[in-house]
Amino acid sequence: MQQARYEDIRPLHELRVATTPDKELTITLKEGNAEIFGRELPATAETKIPPGSHISVFSYYGCQVALQGTPQDEPYSIDAEFRVGYLNVAEWLQDRRKAAAEERTVGPRVLVTGFPDSGKTVLCQLLCNYAVRQGWAPIFVELDSRGTTENKSFAFLPGTVGACVVTDLNEGEPTDPLVYFTGTTRWNEQTPVFQEIVKTLGAAVGHRVGGVVRGTVRSRGEAEGDKQQQTDGDAVMQEEREKASAEKIRKQDLIKEFEETEEEQRKSLKRLR
C-alpha cells in the first residue's frame, strides 16, 4: 500500500489536486477544518476523489490533510482570500431566502457569467452546497450548451441545457435533471430556437419554484402544511420532459418523411431520363 503524503494548508488557502484518468485518490482530514467546493470534509474519515477530477481543498483557519494515491500533477497551494467574498454572497443569499420564506415569495436568483475557465461552475457549486448545508434545496440551471464543465454534479451533455434540484452534497451526476436538446453547442447558431428552449425551461423552473414558496416554509427550508404545491411543480417538470421527448420523436419522423420523399423524387427523375 502506498504511503500517504501529508499536506499543510494555511488559513484562507486552497490545495489544488488533480486525479489521473484511471485511478481515484483518497483525502483524509487530520487536523482543523476543510471543505471541497463548499462540501465539508468529515474529520478522520476518508473522502474518495473519482478519477479524472480537479478539486480544491480549502480551509478558512488552516488544516492538515493526508493524500493516499498518485495525483496526476504535483498538488500545489494558492492564496484563496477571494473565497471570503463567496461566503459573503452565500450569507446574503441565506438572509434573502429567510425573508422570502417569511413573506411567502420567490427567493433569490443568481445569474453567473464569465470568461471560459473563469470558475463559473465552481462558484455555482459552492453557493449550492452552502445552501444545502443550511437546509435548502436550490435549483441549478445550465444555459451553456457547450458542456465543458468537469464537475460531474453539474455536468450536462454538449448540445443541451437543463436544470436540476440540488438536494445533497454527494458527488455524482445530476439527479433526475430536466434536459433540453439544443442541436448545437453554439447558441448563436440557432438563436430563435435557443430562445424558445430557454423560455420553456424557464417556465418549468418557475413552476417548480412557485410550488415551493407557496407552502409554509420554516427557516431551514422544510415545507410544512400544504405540500401539494411542490407535487404540482414536480408534475409540471415531468410534463415538460414528456413534451420534449414527443417533440424529438416528431422531428425524427419529419426528417424520415423528408428523406423518403427525396428518395422518391430521385427515383422519378431516373425514370424520366
CSV table of C-alpha atoms in Angstrom, one decimal:
chain,number,residue,atom,x,y,z
A,1,MET,CA,0.0,0.0,0.0
A,2,GLN,CA,1.3,3.4,-1.0
A,3,GLN,CA,2.4,5.6,1.9
A,4,ALA,CA,0.2,8.7,2.5
A,5,ARG,CA,1.6,12.1,2.0
A,6,TYR,CA,0.7,15.0,4.3
A,7,GLU,CA,-0.1,18.5,3.2
A,8,ASP,CA,-0.5,21.5,5.5
A,9,ILE,CA,-3.0,24.1,4.2
A,10,ARG,CA,-2.6,27.6,5.6
A,11,PRO,CA,-5.6,29.8,6.6
A,12,LEU,CA,-7.5,31.1,3.6
A,13,HIS,CA,-5.5,28.9,1.2
A,14,GLU,CA,-6.6,26.0,-1.0
A,15,LEU,CA,-4.8,22.9,-2.1
A,16,ARG,CA,-5.4,22.1,-5.8
A,17,VAL,CA,-5.3,18.4,-6.7
A,18,ALA,CA,-6.0,16.5,-9.9
A,19,THR,CA,-6.5,12.8,-10.2
A,20,THR,CA,-5.4,10.6,-13.0
A,21,PRO,CA,-8.0,9.4,-15.6
A,22,ASP,CA,-8.0,5.8,-14.4
A,23,LYS,CA,-7.3,6.0,-10.6
A,24,GLU,CA,-9.1,7.6,-7.6
A,25,LEU,CA,-7.4,9.4,-4.8
A,26,THR,CA,-8.3,9.4,-1.1
A,27,ILE,CA,-8.2,12.5,1.1
A,28,THR,CA,-8.4,12.4,4.9
A,29,LEU,CA,-8.7,15.4,7.2
A,30,LYS,CA,-6.2,15.1,10.0
A,31,GLU,CA,-6.4,18.5,11.7
A,32,GLY,CA,-8.5,21.6,11.5
A,33,ASN,CA,-11.4,22.1,9.2
A,34,ALA,CA,-11.6,22.0,5.4
A,35,GLU,CA,-14.1,21.8,2.5
A,36,ILE,CA,-14.2,20.8,-1.1
A,37,PHE,CA,-16.4,23.2,-3.2
A,38,GLY,CA,-18.4,24.0,-0.1
A,39,ARG,CA,-18.8,20.4,1.0
A,40,GLU,CA,-17.2,20.0,4.5
A,41,LEU,CA,-14.6,17.2,4.9
A,42,PRO,CA,-15.5,14.9,7.8
A,43,ALA,CA,-12.8,14.6,10.5
A,44,THR,CA,-10.6,11.5,10.2
A,45,ALA,CA,-12.9,9.9,7.6
A,46,GLU,CA,-11.7,9.1,4.1
A,47,THR,CA,-13.1,11.0,1.2
A,48,LYS,CA,-12.7,9.4,-2.2
A,49,ILE,CA,-12.0,11.6,-5.2
A,50,PRO,CA,-13.1,9.9,-8.5
A,51,PRO,CA,-10.7,9.5,-11.5
A,52,GLY,CA,-10.4,12.5,-13.8
A,53,SER,CA,-11.3,15.1,-11.1
A,54,HIS,CA,-9.9,18.5,-10.4
A,55,ILE,CA,-10.6,19.7,-6.9
A,56,SER,CA,-9.6,22.4,-4.4
A,57,VAL,CA,-9.3,21.7,-0.7
A,58,PHE,CA,-10.0,25.0,1.1
A,59,SER,CA,-9.6,25.9,4.7
A,60,TYR,CA,-10.6,29.1,6.5
A,61,TYR,CA,-8.4,28.6,9.6
A,62,GLY,CA,-5.8,26.1,8.4
A,63,CYS,CA,-5.6,22.3,8.4
A,64,GLN,CA,-3.6,19.2,7.6
A,65,VAL,CA,-4.8,16.5,5.1
A,66,ALA,CA,-3.4,13.2,4.1
A,67,LEU,CA,-3.4,12.2,0.4
A,68,GLN,CA,-3.5,8.5,-0.5
A,69,GLY,CA,-2.8,7.6,-4.1
A,70,THR,CA,-0.9,9.2,-7.0
A,71,PRO,CA,-2.2,12.6,-8.3
A,72,GLN,CA,-1.9,13.4,-11.9
A,73,ASP,CA,0.2,16.5,-11.2
A,74,GLU,CA,2.1,17.8,-8.1
A,75,PRO,CA,-0.5,19.3,-5.7
A,76,TYR,CA,0.0,23.0,-5.1
A,77,SER,CA,-1.4,25.6,-2.7
A,78,ILE,CA,-2.6,29.1,-3.6
A,79,ASP,CA,-3.9,32.1,-1.7
A,80,ALA,CA,-7.7,32.0,-1.8
A,81,GLU,CA,-8.8,35.1,0.1
A,82,PHE,CA,-11.4,35.6,-2.6
A,83,ARG,CA,-13.4,32.8,-1.1
A,84,VAL,CA,-14.4,35.2,1.7
A,85,GLY,CA,-16.3,37.1,-0.9
A,86,TYR,CA,-18.1,33.9,-2.0
A,87,LEU,CA,-19.0,33.3,1.7
A,88,ASN,CA,-20.4,36.8,2.0
A,89,VAL,CA,-22.6,36.2,-1.1
A,90,ALA,CA,-23.8,32.9,0.4
A,91,GLU,CA,-24.7,34.6,3.7
A,92,TRP,CA,-26.5,37.3,1.8
A,93,LEU,CA,-28.5,34.7,-0.1
A,94,GLN,CA,-29.3,33.0,3.1
A,95,ASP,CA,-30.8,36.2,4.5
A,96,ARG,CA,-32.8,36.7,1.3
A,97,ARG,CA,-34.2,33.1,1.5
A,98,LYS,CA,-35.3,33.6,5.1
A,99,ALA,CA,-37.0,36.8,4.2
A,100,ALA,CA,-38.7,35.2,1.2
A,101,ALA,CA,-39.9,32.3,3.3
A,102,GLU,CA,-41.4,34.6,5.9
A,103,GLU,CA,-43.1,36.7,3.2
A,104,ARG,CA,-44.0,33.5,1.2
A,105,THR,CA,-42.5,34.9,-2.0
A,106,VAL,CA,-39.9,33.7,-4.5
A,107,GLY,CA,-36.4,33.5,-3.1
A,108,PRO,CA,-33.3,35.0,-4.7
A,109,ARG,CA,-32.0,34.1,-8.2
A,110,VAL,CA,-28.3,34.4,-9.2
A,111,LEU,CA,-27.0,34.8,-12.7
A,112,VAL,CA,-23.3,33.8,-13.1
A,113,THR,CA,-21.4,34.8,-16.2
A,114,GLY,CA,-17.8,35.0,-17.1
A,115,PHE,CA,-15.0,34.1,-19.5
A,116,PRO,CA,-14.2,30.4,-20.2
A,117,ASP,CA,-12.4,28.6,-17.4
A,118,SER,CA,-13.1,31.6,-15.0
A,119,GLY,CA,-14.6,29.4,-12.3
A,120,LYS,CA,-18.3,29.9,-13.0
A,121,THR,CA,-19.3,26.3,-12.2
A,122,VAL,CA,-17.1,26.2,-9.1
A,123,LEU,CA,-18.9,29.3,-7.8
A,124,CYS,CA,-22.3,27.8,-8.6
A,125,GLN,CA,-21.4,24.6,-6.8
A,126,LEU,CA,-20.1,26.5,-3.8
A,127,LEU,CA,-23.3,28.5,-3.5
A,128,CYS,CA,-25.5,25.4,-4.0
A,129,ASN,CA,-23.6,23.4,-1.4
A,130,TYR,CA,-23.6,26.2,1.2
A,131,ALA,CA,-27.4,26.4,0.7
A,132,VAL,CA,-27.8,22.6,1.1
A,133,ARG,CA,-25.8,22.7,4.3
A,134,GLN,CA,-28.3,25.3,5.6
A,135,GLY,CA,-31.2,23.1,4.8
A,136,TRP,CA,-32.3,24.4,1.4
A,137,ALA,CA,-32.7,22.6,-2.0
A,138,PRO,CA,-31.6,25.1,-4.7
A,139,ILE,CA,-32.1,24.7,-8.4
A,140,PHE,CA,-29.1,24.8,-10.7
A,141,VAL,CA,-29.8,25.9,-14.3
A,142,GLU,CA,-27.3,25.3,-17.0
A,143,LEU,CA,-27.6,27.6,-20.0
A,144,ASP,CA,-24.1,26.9,-21.5
A,145,SER,CA,-24.7,24.3,-24.2
A,146,ARG,CA,-21.0,23.6,-24.7
A,147,GLY,CA,-21.0,21.1,-21.9
A,148,THR,CA,-17.4,21.9,-20.9
A,149,THR,CA,-17.6,21.6,-17.1
A,150,GLU,CA,-15.5,18.8,-15.5
A,151,ASN,CA,-17.8,18.9,-12.4
A,152,LYS,CA,-19.9,15.7,-12.6
A,153,SER,CA,-22.5,17.1,-10.2
A,154,PHE,CA,-23.4,19.9,-12.7
A,155,ALA,CA,-22.5,18.2,-15.9
A,156,PHE,CA,-24.9,18.4,-18.9
A,157,LEU,CA,-24.1,16.9,-22.3
A,158,PRO,CA,-22.8,19.1,-25.1
A,159,GLY,CA,-25.7,20.4,-27.1
A,160,THR,CA,-28.1,20.5,-24.2
A,161,VAL,CA,-29.4,22.9,-21.5
A,162,GLY,CA,-31.3,22.0,-18.4
A,163,ALA,CA,-31.9,22.2,-14.7
A,164,CYS,CA,-31.6,20.0,-11.6
A,165,VAL,CA,-32.6,20.3,-7.9
A,166,VAL,CA,-29.5,20.0,-5.6
A,167,THR,CA,-30.6,18.1,-2.5
A,168,ASP,CA,-27.4,16.5,-1.2
A,169,LEU,CA,-23.6,17.1,-1.1
A,170,ASN,CA,-22.6,13.8,-2.6
A,171,GLU,CA,-20.6,13.9,-5.8
A,172,GLY,CA,-22.3,12.4,-8.8
A,173,GLU,CA,-24.3,13.1,-11.9
A,174,PRO,CA,-27.3,15.4,-11.6
A,175,THR,CA,-30.3,13.7,-10.0
A,176,ASP,CA,-33.4,13.4,-12.3
A,177,PRO,CA,-32.4,16.5,-14.4
A,178,LEU,CA,-34.7,18.3,-16.8
A,179,VAL,CA,-32.8,18.4,-20.1
A,180,TYR,CA,-33.5,20.1,-23.5
A,181,PHE,CA,-31.6,19.3,-26.7
A,182,THR,CA,-30.5,22.5,-28.5
A,183,GLY,CA,-28.9,20.8,-31.5
A,184,THR,CA,-25.7,22.8,-31.2
A,185,THR,CA,-23.0,23.9,-28.8
A,186,ARG,CA,-23.2,27.5,-30.0
A,187,TRP,CA,-26.3,29.2,-29.0
A,188,ASN,CA,-25.9,32.0,-31.6
A,189,GLU,CA,-26.1,29.5,-34.5
A,190,GLN,CA,-29.8,28.9,-33.8
A,191,THR,CA,-30.8,31.9,-31.8
A,192,PRO,CA,-34.6,31.7,-32.2
A,193,VAL,CA,-34.6,28.0,-31.4
A,194,PHE,CA,-32.4,28.5,-28.4
A,195,GLN,CA,-34.5,31.4,-27.1
A,196,GLU,CA,-37.7,29.2,-27.3
A,197,ILE,CA,-36.0,26.4,-25.4
A,198,VAL,CA,-34.8,28.7,-22.7
A,199,LYS,CA,-38.3,30.1,-22.3
A,200,THR,CA,-39.7,26.6,-21.9
A,201,LEU,CA,-37.0,25.7,-19.4
A,202,GLY,CA,-37.7,28.9,-17.5
A,203,ALA,CA,-41.4,28.2,-17.3
A,204,ALA,CA,-40.7,24.7,-15.9
A,205,VAL,CA,-38.3,26.1,-13.3
A,206,GLY,CA,-40.7,28.9,-12.5
A,207,HIS,CA,-43.5,26.3,-11.8
A,208,ARG,CA,-41.2,24.4,-9.5
A,209,VAL,CA,-40.0,27.5,-7.6
A,210,GLY,CA,-43.6,28.7,-7.3
A,211,GLY,CA,-44.6,25.3,-5.9
A,212,VAL,CA,-42.0,25.5,-3.1
A,213,VAL,CA,-42.6,29.1,-2.0
A,214,ARG,CA,-46.4,28.9,-1.8
A,215,GLY,CA,-46.1,26.4,1.0
A,216,THR,CA,-45.4,27.4,4.6
A,217,VAL,CA,-41.6,27.2,4.8
A,218,ARG,CA,-39.5,27.2,8.0
A,219,SER,CA,-36.2,29.0,8.3
A,220,ARG,CA,-34.4,25.7,7.5
A,221,GLY,CA,-36.3,25.4,4.2
A,222,GLU,CA,-38.5,22.5,5.2
A,223,ALA,CA,-42.0,22.7,3.8
A,224,GLU,CA,-45.0,22.3,6.2
A,225,GLY,CA,-48.7,22.1,5.6
A,226,ASP,CA,-49.9,22.0,2.0
A,227,LYS,CA,-47.2,20.1,0.1
A,228,GLN,CA,-49.4,19.6,-2.9
A,229,GLN,CA,-47.9,22.7,-4.5
A,230,GLN,CA,-44.5,21.1,-4.6
A,231,THR,CA,-46.1,18.0,-6.1
A,232,ASP,CA,-47.7,20.2,-8.8
A,233,GLY,CA,-44.2,21.6,-9.6
A,234,ASP,CA,-42.8,18.1,-10.0
A,235,ALA,CA,-45.7,17.2,-12.3
A,236,VAL,CA,-45.0,20.2,-14.5
A,237,MET,CA,-41.3,19.3,-14.8
A,238,GLN,CA,-42.3,15.7,-15.7
A,239,GLU,CA,-44.8,17.1,-18.3
A,240,GLU,CA,-42.1,19.2,-19.8
A,241,ARG,CA,-39.8,16.2,-20.1
A,242,GLU,CA,-42.6,14.3,-21.9
A,243,LYS,CA,-43.2,17.2,-24.2
A,244,ALA,CA,-39.5,17.4,-25.1
A,245,SER,CA,-39.4,13.7,-25.8
A,246,ALA,CA,-42.5,13.9,-28.0
A,247,GLU,CA,-41.1,16.9,-29.9
A,248,LYS,CA,-37.9,15.0,-30.5
A,249,ILE,CA,-39.8,12.0,-31.9
A,250,ARG,CA,-41.9,14.3,-34.1
A,251,LYS,CA,-38.7,15.9,-35.6
A,252,GLN,CA,-37.3,12.5,-36.2
A,253,ASP,CA,-40.4,11.4,-38.1
A,254,LEU,CA,-40.4,14.6,-40.2
A,255,ILE,CA,-36.8,14.0,-41.1
A,256,LYS,CA,-37.5,10.4,-42.1
A,257,GLU,CA,-40.6,11.5,-44.1
A,258,PHE,CA,-38.5,14.2,-45.9
A,259,GLU,CA,-35.8,11.6,-46.7
A,260,GLU,CA,-38.3,9.2,-48.1
A,261,THR,CA,-39.9,11.9,-50.2
A,262,GLU,CA,-36.5,12.9,-51.5
A,263,GLU,CA,-35.7,9.3,-52.4
A,264,GLU,CA,-39.0,9.0,-54.3
A,265,GLN,CA,-38.2,12.2,-56.3
A,266,ARG,CA,-34.8,10.8,-57.2
A,267,LYS,CA,-36.4,7.6,-58.5
A,268,SER,CA,-38.9,9.6,-60.5
A,269,LEU,CA,-36.2,11.6,-62.1
A,270,LYS,CA,-34.3,8.5,-63.1
A,271,ARG,CA,-37.5,7.0,-64.7
A,272,LEU,CA,-38.0,10.3,-66.7
A,273,ARG,CA,-34.4,10.1,-68.0
